[in-house]
């Protein structure tokens, strides 16, 4: 199972959730619109992860924020956005 932080108003978040569903990847979706505490939770995680340094430098929130089964954490909305590249990273880090 992976954890995805984001919002249904974010097309990248919606796309990654769709692809995970299509590929049978179980997700724990932390929807900012439904649970405001999840925003704080995500920001604390993001601010502690080196993988989000570029995101913070570019003044982006970093969603969809993705935490894989093995703890690998990354900004799934990096530009240029490539949904297949994001899914490859998820799949590579979701196998034990």
XYZ file of N, CA and C in Angstrom:
288
model
N 0.852 -1.179 0.000
C 0.000 0.000 0.000
C 0.897 1.241 0.000
N 0.482 2.247 -0.765
C 1.168 3.526 -0.754
C 0.242 4.573 -0.144
N 0.828 5.647 0.336
C 0.048 6.779 0.826
C 0.202 7.907 -0.171
N -0.928 8.499 -0.551
C -0.938 9.620 -1.487
C -1.586 10.804 -0.779
N -0.838 11.901 -0.690
C -1.354 13.150 -0.138
C -1.719 14.051 -1.310
N -2.920 14.646 -1.255
C -3.301 15.519 -2.351
C -4.712 16.032 -2.227
N -5.237 16.435 -3.378
C -6.561 17.034 -3.448
C -7.233 16.610 -4.752
N -8.532 16.435 -4.692
C -9.273 16.110 -5.908
C -9.314 17.285 -6.882
N -8.885 18.457 -6.447
C -8.799 19.610 -7.337
C -7.468 19.633 -8.093
N -6.577 18.723 -7.752
C -5.269 18.630 -8.409
C -5.330 17.532 -9.476
N -5.255 17.894 -10.756
C -5.349 16.891 -11.823
C -4.269 15.807 -11.735
N -3.093 16.164 -11.239
C -2.018 15.172 -11.119
C -2.361 14.137 -10.047
N -2.908 14.595 -8.943
C -3.329 13.670 -7.884
C -4.404 12.730 -8.416
N -5.392 13.280 -9.075
C -6.487 12.481 -9.624
C -5.945 11.436 -10.604
N -5.021 11.831 -11.465
C -4.451 10.915 -12.463
C -3.680 9.783 -11.792
N -2.872 10.087 -10.803
C -2.096 9.045 -10.134
C -3.025 8.087 -9.393
N -4.058 8.605 -8.754
C -5.018 7.722 -8.085
C -5.726 6.813 -9.086
N -6.084 7.334 -10.255
C -6.718 6.522 -11.305
C -5.783 5.401 -11.758
N -4.515 5.743 -12.002
C -3.558 4.733 -12.465
C -3.298 3.674 -11.401
N -3.228 4.085 -10.155
C -3.040 3.108 -9.074
C -4.218 2.135 -9.035
N -5.423 2.665 -9.150
C -6.613 1.813 -9.149
C -6.576 0.842 -10.328
N -6.263 1.353 -11.526
C -6.201 0.507 -12.720
C -5.173 -0.619 -12.570
N -4.081 -0.345 -11.885
C -2.984 -1.317 -11.765
C -3.033 -2.129 -10.481
N -4.107 -1.938 -9.715
C -4.289 -2.737 -8.505
C -3.356 -2.366 -7.370
N -2.905 -1.124 -7.347
C -2.042 -0.660 -6.270
C -2.928 -0.022 -5.206
N -2.911 -0.599 -4.024
C -3.740 -0.118 -2.929
C -3.200 1.220 -2.418
N -4.106 2.173 -2.200
C -3.688 3.495 -1.743
C -4.402 3.896 -0.457
N -3.688 4.620 0.349
C -4.235 5.319 1.505
C -4.251 6.780 1.081
N -5.383 7.254 0.608
C -5.478 8.609 0.070
C -5.792 9.583 1.184
N -4.896 10.530 1.408
C -5.049 11.562 2.422
C -5.497 12.834 1.700
N -6.797 13.010 1.610
C -7.434 14.081 0.844
C -7.481 15.369 1.663
N -6.755 16.380 1.210
C -6.694 17.654 1.920
C -8.065 18.298 2.085
N -8.949 18.069 1.129
C -10.271 18.691 1.195
C -11.150 18.070 2.280
N -10.954 16.810 2.557
C -11.799 16.108 3.527
C -11.194 16.057 4.920
N -9.872 16.222 5.005
C -9.201 16.112 6.291
C -8.089 17.156 6.355
N -8.420 18.316 6.913
C -7.456 19.411 6.954
C -6.197 19.044 7.751
N -6.315 18.140 8.711
C -5.133 17.710 9.468
C -4.106 17.052 8.559
N -4.559 16.461 7.462
C -3.626 15.779 6.559
C -2.678 16.761 5.871
N -3.091 18.025 5.726
C -2.195 19.032 5.151
C -1.007 19.235 6.089
N -1.291 19.439 7.351
C -0.224 19.615 8.337
C 0.664 18.376 8.391
N 0.045 17.224 8.420
C 0.779 15.958 8.440
C 1.745 15.881 7.251
N 1.248 16.246 6.067
C 2.073 16.194 4.869
C 3.214 17.209 4.925
N 2.923 18.432 5.343
C 3.953 19.469 5.386
C 5.084 19.062 6.334
N 4.752 18.459 7.449
C 5.782 17.980 8.383
C 6.647 16.912 7.715
N 6.024 15.984 7.008
C 6.776 14.947 6.290
C 7.629 15.581 5.196
N 7.009 16.422 4.390
C 7.708 17.072 3.268
C 8.921 17.856 3.747
N 8.744 18.629 4.807
C 9.832 19.477 5.280
C 10.992 18.680 5.865
N 10.749 17.421 6.211
C 11.804 16.574 6.746
C 12.479 15.684 5.716
N 12.029 15.756 4.473
C 12.545 14.873 3.423
C 13.393 15.645 2.412
N 14.623 15.198 2.216
C 15.504 15.821 1.214
C 14.911 15.719 -0.188
N 14.123 14.675 -0.447
C 13.558 14.483 -1.784
C 12.613 15.622 -2.184
N 12.204 16.450 -1.223
C 11.318 17.580 -1.507
C 12.055 18.915 -1.556
N 13.389 18.904 -1.494
C 14.147 20.158 -1.502
C 13.873 20.984 -2.754
N 13.858 20.350 -3.914
C 13.590 21.065 -5.174
C 12.170 21.642 -5.162
N 11.242 20.876 -4.651
C 9.845 21.304 -4.554
C 9.745 22.574 -3.713
N 10.373 22.552 -2.545
C 10.328 23.713 -1.654
C 11.049 24.908 -2.284
N 12.174 24.660 -2.929
C 12.920 25.736 -3.588
C 12.061 26.423 -4.657
N 11.248 25.622 -5.352
C 10.373 26.148 -6.404
C 9.035 26.663 -5.859
N 8.921 26.685 -4.518
C 7.725 27.194 -3.836
C 6.448 26.444 -4.225
N 6.591 25.117 -4.311
C 5.441 24.248 -4.601
C 5.072 23.491 -3.341
N 3.828 23.109 -3.229
C 3.385 22.303 -2.096
C 3.945 20.888 -2.201
N 3.935 20.335 -3.415
C 4.509 19.006 -3.608
C 3.493 17.885 -3.689
N 2.328 18.180 -4.264
C 1.332 17.119 -4.398
C 1.191 16.718 -5.862
N 0.871 15.474 -6.081
C 0.638 14.459 -5.067
C 1.936 14.063 -4.365
N 1.889 14.079 -3.047
C 3.005 13.591 -2.249
C 2.816 12.093 -2.067
N 3.854 11.319 -2.351
C 3.712 9.865 -2.365
C 4.711 9.224 -1.412
N 4.202 8.328 -0.571
C 5.044 7.534 0.309
C 4.823 6.076 -0.060
N 5.889 5.429 -0.520
C 5.810 4.033 -0.954
C 5.972 3.084 0.233
N 5.694 1.818 -0.017
C 5.750 0.793 1.025
C 7.095 0.741 1.736
N 8.169 0.966 0.995
C 9.505 0.870 1.582
C 9.970 2.183 2.208
N 9.085 3.182 2.272
C 9.416 4.462 2.881
C 9.909 5.512 1.909
N 10.152 5.119 0.651
C 10.574 6.079 -0.361
C 9.481 7.121 -0.535
N 9.859 8.395 -0.409
C 8.906 9.505 -0.426
C 9.301 10.478 -1.521
N 8.324 10.928 -2.313
C 8.651 11.861 -3.380
C 7.456 12.688 -3.818
N 7.775 13.770 -4.541
C 6.786 14.672 -5.118
C 6.347 14.083 -6.456
N 5.135 13.572 -6.512
C 4.631 12.971 -7.745
C 4.155 13.973 -8.766
N 4.255 15.255 -8.454
C 3.777 16.275 -9.372
C 4.886 17.124 -9.965
N 6.132 16.628 -9.866
C 7.253 17.398 -10.398
C 7.050 17.704 -11.878
N 7.542 18.858 -12.284
C 7.467 19.254 -13.692
C 8.746 18.886 -14.411
N 8.726 18.458 -15.625
C 7.499 18.188 -16.382
C 6.833 16.915 -15.872
N 5.523 16.949 -15.753
C 4.770 15.824 -15.212
C 4.686 14.687 -16.226
N 5.063 13.516 -15.770
C 5.002 12.310 -16.606
C 4.401 11.208 -15.747
N 3.108 10.942 -15.949
C 2.416 9.988 -15.089
C 3.038 8.595 -15.125
N 3.547 8.165 -16.266
C 4.159 6.834 -16.352
C 5.469 6.769 -15.562
N 6.199 7.859 -15.545
C 7.429 7.928 -14.756
C 7.110 7.849 -13.262
N 6.052 8.551 -12.851
C 5.620 8.501 -11.457
C 5.211 7.073 -11.094
N 4.454 6.433 -11.965
C 4.009 5.066 -11.681
C 5.187 4.099 -11.632
N 6.179 4.299 -12.469
C 7.368 3.439 -12.446
C 8.084 3.570 -11.108
N 8.154 4.790 -10.574
C 8.782 4.996 -9.262
C 7.965 4.335 -8.159
N 6.654 4.439 -8.255
C 5.782 3.791 -7.260
C 5.974 2.279 -7.317
N 5.912 1.714 -8.503
C 6.016 0.260 -8.651
C 7.392 -0.251 -8.224
N 8.455 0.484 -8.519
C 9.796 0.067 -8.141
C 10.007 0.099 -6.630
N 9.277 0.948 -5.939
C 9.459 1.096 -4.497
C 8.322 0.491 -3.676
N 7.463 -0.267 -4.318
C 6.343 -0.890 -3.604
C 6.479 -2.395 -3.517
N 7.608 -2.899 -3.959
C 7.843 -4.345 -3.880
C 8.837 -4.612 -2.773
N 8.508 -5.551 -1.932
C 9.417 -5.895 -0.829
C 10.408 -6.946 -1.234
